[in-house]
Coordinates of C-alpha atoms (C1' of nucleotides) in Angstrom, one line a residue:
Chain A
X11 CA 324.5 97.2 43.7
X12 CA 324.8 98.7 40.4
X13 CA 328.1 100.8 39.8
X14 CA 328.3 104.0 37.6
X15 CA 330.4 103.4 34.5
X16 CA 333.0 105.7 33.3
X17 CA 330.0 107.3 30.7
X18 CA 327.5 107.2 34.3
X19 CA 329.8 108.9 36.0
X20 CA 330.6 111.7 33.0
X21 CA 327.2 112.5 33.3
X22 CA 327.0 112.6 36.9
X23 CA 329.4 115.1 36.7
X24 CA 327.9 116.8 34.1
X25 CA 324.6 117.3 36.5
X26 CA 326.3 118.8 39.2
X27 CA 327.8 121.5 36.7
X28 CA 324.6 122.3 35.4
X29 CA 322.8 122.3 39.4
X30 CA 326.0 124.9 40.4
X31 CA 325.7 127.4 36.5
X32 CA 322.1 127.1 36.9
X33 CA 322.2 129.4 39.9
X34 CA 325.0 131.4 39.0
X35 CA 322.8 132.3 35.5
X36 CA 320.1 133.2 37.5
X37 CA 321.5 134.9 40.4
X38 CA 323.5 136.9 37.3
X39 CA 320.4 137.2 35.2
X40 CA 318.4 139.2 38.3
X41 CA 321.3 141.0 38.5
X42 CA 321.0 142.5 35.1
X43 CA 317.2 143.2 34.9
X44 CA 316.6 144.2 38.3
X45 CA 316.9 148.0 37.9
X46 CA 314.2 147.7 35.4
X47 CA 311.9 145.9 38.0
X48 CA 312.4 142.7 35.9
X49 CA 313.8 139.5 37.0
X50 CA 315.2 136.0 35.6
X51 CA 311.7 134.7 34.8
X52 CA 310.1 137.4 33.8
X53 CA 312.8 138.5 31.2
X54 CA 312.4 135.3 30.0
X55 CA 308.7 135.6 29.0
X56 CA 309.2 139.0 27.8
X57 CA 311.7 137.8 25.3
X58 CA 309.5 135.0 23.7
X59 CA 306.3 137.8 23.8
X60 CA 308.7 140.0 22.0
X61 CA 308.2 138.1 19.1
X62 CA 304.9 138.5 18.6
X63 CA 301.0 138.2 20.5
X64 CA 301.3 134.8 21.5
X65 CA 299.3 132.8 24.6
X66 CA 300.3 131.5 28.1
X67 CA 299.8 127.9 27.2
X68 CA 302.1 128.2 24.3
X69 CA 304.9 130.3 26.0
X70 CA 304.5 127.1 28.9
X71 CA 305.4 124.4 26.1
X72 CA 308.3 126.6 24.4
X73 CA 309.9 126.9 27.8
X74 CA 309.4 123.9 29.4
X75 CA 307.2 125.0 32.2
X76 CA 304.0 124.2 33.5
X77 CA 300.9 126.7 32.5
X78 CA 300.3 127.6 35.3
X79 CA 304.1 128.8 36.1
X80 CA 303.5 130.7 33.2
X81 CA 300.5 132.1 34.0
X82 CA 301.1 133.9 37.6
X83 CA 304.5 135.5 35.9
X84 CA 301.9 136.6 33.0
X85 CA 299.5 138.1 35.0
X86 CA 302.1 139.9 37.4
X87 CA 303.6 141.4 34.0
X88 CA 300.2 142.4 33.1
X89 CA 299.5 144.2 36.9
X90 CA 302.6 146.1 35.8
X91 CA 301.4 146.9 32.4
X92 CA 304.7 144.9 30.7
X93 CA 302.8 143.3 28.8
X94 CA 298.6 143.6 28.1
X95 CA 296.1 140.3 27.1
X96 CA 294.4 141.0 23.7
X97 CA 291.3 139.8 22.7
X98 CA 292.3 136.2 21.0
X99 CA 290.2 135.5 18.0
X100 CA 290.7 132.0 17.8
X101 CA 290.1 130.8 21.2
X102 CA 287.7 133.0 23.9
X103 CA 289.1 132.5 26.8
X104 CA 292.7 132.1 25.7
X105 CA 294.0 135.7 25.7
X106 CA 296.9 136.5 23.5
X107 CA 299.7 138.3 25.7
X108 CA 301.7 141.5 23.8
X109 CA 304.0 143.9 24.9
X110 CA 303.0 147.4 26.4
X111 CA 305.2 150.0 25.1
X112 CA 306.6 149.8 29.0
X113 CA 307.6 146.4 28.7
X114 CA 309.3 147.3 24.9
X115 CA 311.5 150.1 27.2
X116 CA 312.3 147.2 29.7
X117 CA 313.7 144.8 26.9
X118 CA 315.6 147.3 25.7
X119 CA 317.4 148.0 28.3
X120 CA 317.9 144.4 29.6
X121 CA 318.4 142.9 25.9
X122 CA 321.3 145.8 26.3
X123 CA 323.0 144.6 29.2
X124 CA 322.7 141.2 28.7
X125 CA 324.6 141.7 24.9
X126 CA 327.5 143.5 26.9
X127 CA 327.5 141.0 29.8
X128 CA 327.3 138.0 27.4
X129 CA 330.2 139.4 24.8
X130 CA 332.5 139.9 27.8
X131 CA 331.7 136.1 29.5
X132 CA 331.5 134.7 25.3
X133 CA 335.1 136.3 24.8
X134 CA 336.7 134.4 28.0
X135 CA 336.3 131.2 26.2
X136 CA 336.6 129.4 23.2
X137 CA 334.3 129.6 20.6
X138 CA 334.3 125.8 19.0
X139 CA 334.1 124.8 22.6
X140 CA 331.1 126.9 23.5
X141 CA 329.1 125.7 20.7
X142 CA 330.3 122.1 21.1
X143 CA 328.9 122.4 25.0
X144 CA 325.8 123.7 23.8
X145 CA 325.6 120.6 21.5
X146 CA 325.9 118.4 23.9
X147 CA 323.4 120.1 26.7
X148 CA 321.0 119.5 23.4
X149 CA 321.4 115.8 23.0
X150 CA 321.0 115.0 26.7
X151 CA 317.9 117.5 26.8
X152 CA 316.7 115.2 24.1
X153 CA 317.3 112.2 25.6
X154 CA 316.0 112.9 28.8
X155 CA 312.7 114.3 27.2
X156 CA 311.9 110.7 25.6
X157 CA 313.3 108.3 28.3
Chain B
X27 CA 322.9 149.1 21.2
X28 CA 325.4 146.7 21.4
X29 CA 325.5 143.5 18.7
X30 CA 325.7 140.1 20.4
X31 CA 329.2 139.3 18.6
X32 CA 329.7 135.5 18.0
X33 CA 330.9 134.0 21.2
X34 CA 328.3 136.2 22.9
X35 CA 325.5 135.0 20.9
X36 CA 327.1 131.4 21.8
X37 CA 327.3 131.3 25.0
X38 CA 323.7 132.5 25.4
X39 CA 322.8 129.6 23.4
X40 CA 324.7 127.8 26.2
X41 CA 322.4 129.9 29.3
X42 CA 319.2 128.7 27.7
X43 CA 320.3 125.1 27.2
X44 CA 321.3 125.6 30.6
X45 CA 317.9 126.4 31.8
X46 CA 316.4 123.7 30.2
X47 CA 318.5 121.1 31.2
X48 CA 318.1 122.1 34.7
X49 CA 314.8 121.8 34.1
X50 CA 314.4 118.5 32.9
X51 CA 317.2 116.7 35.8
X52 CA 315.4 118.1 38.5
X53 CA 312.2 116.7 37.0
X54 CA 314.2 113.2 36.5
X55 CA 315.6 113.3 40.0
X56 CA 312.2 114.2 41.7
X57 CA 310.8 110.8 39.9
X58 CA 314.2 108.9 41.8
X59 CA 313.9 110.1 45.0
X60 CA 310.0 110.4 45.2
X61 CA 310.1 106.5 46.3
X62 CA 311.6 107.0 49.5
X63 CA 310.3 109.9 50.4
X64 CA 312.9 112.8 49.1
X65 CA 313.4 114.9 46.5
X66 CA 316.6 116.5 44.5
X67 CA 317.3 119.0 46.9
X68 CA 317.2 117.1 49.7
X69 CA 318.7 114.2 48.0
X70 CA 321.6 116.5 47.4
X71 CA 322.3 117.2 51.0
X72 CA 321.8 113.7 51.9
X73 CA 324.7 113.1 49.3
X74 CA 326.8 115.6 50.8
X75 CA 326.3 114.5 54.2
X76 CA 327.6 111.0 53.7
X77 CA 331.0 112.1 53.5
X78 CA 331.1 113.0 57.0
X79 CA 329.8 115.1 59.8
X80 CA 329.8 118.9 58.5
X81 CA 327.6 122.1 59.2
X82 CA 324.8 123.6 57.2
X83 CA 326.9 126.6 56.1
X84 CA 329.5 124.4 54.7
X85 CA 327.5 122.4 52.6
X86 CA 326.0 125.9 51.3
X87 CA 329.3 127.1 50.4
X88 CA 329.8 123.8 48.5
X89 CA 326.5 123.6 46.4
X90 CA 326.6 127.5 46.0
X91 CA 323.2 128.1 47.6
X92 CA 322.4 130.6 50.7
X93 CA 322.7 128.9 54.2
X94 CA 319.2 129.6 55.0
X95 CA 317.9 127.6 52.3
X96 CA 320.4 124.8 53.2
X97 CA 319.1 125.5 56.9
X98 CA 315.5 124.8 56.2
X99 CA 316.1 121.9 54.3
X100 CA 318.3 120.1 56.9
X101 CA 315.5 120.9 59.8
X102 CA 313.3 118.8 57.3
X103 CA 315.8 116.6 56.8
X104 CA 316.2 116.2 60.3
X105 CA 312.7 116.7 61.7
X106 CA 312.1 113.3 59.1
X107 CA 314.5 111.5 61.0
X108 CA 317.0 111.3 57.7
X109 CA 319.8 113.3 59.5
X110 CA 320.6 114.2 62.9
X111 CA 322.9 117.4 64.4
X112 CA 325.7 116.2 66.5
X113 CA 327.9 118.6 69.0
X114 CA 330.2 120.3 66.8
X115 CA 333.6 120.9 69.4
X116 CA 334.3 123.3 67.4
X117 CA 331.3 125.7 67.4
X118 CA 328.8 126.1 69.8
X119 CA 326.3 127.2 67.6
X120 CA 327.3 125.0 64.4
X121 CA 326.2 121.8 64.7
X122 CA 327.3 119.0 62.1
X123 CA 324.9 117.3 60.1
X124 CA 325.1 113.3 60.6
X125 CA 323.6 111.0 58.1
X126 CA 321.2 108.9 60.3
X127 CA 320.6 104.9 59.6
X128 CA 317.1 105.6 57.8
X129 CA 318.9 108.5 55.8
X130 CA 321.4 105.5 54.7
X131 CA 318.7 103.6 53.5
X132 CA 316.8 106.0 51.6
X133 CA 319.7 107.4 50.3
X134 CA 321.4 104.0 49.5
X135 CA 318.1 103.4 47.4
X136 CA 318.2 106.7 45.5
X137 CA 321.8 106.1 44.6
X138 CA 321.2 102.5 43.3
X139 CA 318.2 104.4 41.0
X140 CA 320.6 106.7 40.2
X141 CA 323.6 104.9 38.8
X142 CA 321.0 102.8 36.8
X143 CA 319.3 105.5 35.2
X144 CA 323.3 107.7 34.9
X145 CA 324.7 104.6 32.9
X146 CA 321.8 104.3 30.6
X147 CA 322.0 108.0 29.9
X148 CA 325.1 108.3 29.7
X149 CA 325.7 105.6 27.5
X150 CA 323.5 107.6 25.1
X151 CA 326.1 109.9 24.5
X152 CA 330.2 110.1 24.1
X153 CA 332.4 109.6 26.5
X154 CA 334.6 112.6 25.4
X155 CA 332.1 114.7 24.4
X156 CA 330.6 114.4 27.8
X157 CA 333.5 115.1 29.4
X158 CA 334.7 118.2 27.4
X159 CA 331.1 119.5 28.1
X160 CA 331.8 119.7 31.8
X161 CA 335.0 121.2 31.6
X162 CA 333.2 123.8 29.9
X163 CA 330.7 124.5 32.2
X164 CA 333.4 124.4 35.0
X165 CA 335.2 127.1 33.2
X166 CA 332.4 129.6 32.5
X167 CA 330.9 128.4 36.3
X168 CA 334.7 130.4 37.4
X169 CA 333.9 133.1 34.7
X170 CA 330.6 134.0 36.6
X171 CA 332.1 133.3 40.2
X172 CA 334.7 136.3 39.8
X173 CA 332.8 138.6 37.6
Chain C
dT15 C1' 274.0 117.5 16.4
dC16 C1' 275.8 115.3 20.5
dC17 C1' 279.2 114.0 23.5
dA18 C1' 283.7 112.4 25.1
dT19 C1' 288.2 114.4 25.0
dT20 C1' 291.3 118.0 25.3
dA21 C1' 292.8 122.8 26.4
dT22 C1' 292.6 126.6 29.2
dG23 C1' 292.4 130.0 33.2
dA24 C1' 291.6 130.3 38.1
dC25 C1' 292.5 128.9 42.5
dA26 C1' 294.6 126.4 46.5
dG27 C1' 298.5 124.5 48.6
dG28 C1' 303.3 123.0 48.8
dT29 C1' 308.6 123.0 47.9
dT30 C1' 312.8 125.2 47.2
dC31 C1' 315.4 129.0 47.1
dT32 C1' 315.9 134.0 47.9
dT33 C1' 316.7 138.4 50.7
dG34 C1' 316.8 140.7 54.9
dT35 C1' 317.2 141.0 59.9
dC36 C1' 318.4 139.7 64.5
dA37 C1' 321.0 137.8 68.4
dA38 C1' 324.5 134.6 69.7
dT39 C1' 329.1 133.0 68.9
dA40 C1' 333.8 132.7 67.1
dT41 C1' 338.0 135.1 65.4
dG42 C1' 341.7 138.1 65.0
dA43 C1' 344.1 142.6 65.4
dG44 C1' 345.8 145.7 68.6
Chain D
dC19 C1' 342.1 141.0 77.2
dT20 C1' 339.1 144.0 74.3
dC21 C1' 336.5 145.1 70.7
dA22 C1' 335.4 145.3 65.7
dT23 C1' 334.4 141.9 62.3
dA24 C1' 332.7 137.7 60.4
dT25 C1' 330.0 133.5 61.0
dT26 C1' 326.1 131.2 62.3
dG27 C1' 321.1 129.7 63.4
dA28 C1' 316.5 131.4 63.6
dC29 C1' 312.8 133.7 61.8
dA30 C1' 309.9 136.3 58.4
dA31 C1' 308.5 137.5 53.9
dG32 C1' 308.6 136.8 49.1
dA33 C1' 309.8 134.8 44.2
dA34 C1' 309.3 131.1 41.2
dC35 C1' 308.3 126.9 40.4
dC36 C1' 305.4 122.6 41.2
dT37 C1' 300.9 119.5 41.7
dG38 C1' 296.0 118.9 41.9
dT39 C1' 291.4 120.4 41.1
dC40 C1' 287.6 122.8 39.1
dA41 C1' 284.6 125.0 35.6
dT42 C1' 284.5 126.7 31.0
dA43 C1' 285.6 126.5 26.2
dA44 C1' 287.1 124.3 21.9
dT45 C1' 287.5 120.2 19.1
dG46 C1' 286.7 116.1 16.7
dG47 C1' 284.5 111.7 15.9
dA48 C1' 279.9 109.1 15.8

DNA sequence: TCCATTATGACAGGTTCTTGTCAATATGAG
DNA sequence: CTCATATTGACAAGAACCTGTCATAATGGA
């Protein structure tokens, strides 16, 4: 029977933190977009198509989600005209996805709330501390992605 | 419109890594429990269940989900033979979840694959650093708890 | 050019968690 | 004891993810 060492054990811990913010994020995130008929998920995708026409398949990789995740969200975003699929001229069937003017208004409003909700959560803690956390979540994402 | 001030734009830094991370361990635990037939949610249950006899709404209130998703996945649990629901003599209505002797097994498996892959992880990273991660994560978990 | 490989959207089906509702069961104040 | 309140399990519906499969479209090597 293999025991966890005190580094095993660290990271154990470490897992269970993440399960437990992991839902308050979300459960905080739908708070904040729902009165613009957004949610967690689909604020996410809005914010990476905010930068610029870009296609389902690539918005999968950047996030880490399957395409076809990706996909429904897209085309309920589309039946809501948040975003539109424009004509891609590098690949036929892959449609580029852009924002609507509608989905522009929606972003505004959640990028809003989120930078007031996220200054008053930022300011309850440290700041070196924050960004030495966020280090470390990077590293282990790292190592987990090439184990 | 309100500027993400330092901290602010920090700790959303820390959301997304957040995101991800969660991401990636419930794809790793999947791959531990798949084996023997269970899966990170249920996995978690099992885990909490070993300590004892307890009801479904307890556990929710320790992993921070909603009772009905707790609920369904104990039925599972249970209708799979990996838990069973003993007379609670204190509620009627409440029965306590009791790990059964196939949930041992499976669940003595997926903890042997877990403190082998914990200590290699973890062992990838330092000690401290790990540690000073969590208590982050602990302390904006309370931020977002009484917001 | 031709063809194997890869990328993509669509579709089907499943898991986990959510919200909402209901009736049954504690619990506690008066 | 009585009754409002809180807790609980069951059930239904939906959100957001997953896997697997398929046909179509792009790509790159022979």
């Amino acid at each position: 029977m293999t025991k966890l060492n005190p580094n095993g054990k660290a990271f154990t811990e470490l897992v269970l933190e993440v399960f437990r913010l992991n839902g308050r994020l979300l459960e905080a995130g739908d708070r904040l977009t729902q009165p613009v008929g957004l949610s967690s998920a689909r604020w996410q995708i809005l914010g990476v198509v905010e930068h610029g026409p870009i296609t389902v398949a690539h918005v999968a990789r950047i996030m880490g989600l399957t395409r076809q995740s990706v996909q429904q969200t897209a085309n309920s975003l589309e039946k809501e005209g948040l975003i539109e699929f424009l004509e891609n001229p590098h690949h036929r069937r892959s449609k580029l996805m852009a924002m609507t003017p509608e989905g522009r208004k929606a972003l505004d409003y959640t990028q809003e709330q989120h930078a007031v909700w996220a200054n008053k959560i930022g300011e309850e803690h440290d700041l070196d501390c924050l960004r030495a956390a966020v280090d470390v979540l990077r590293q282990v994402s790292k190592s987990l992605s090439h184990e």
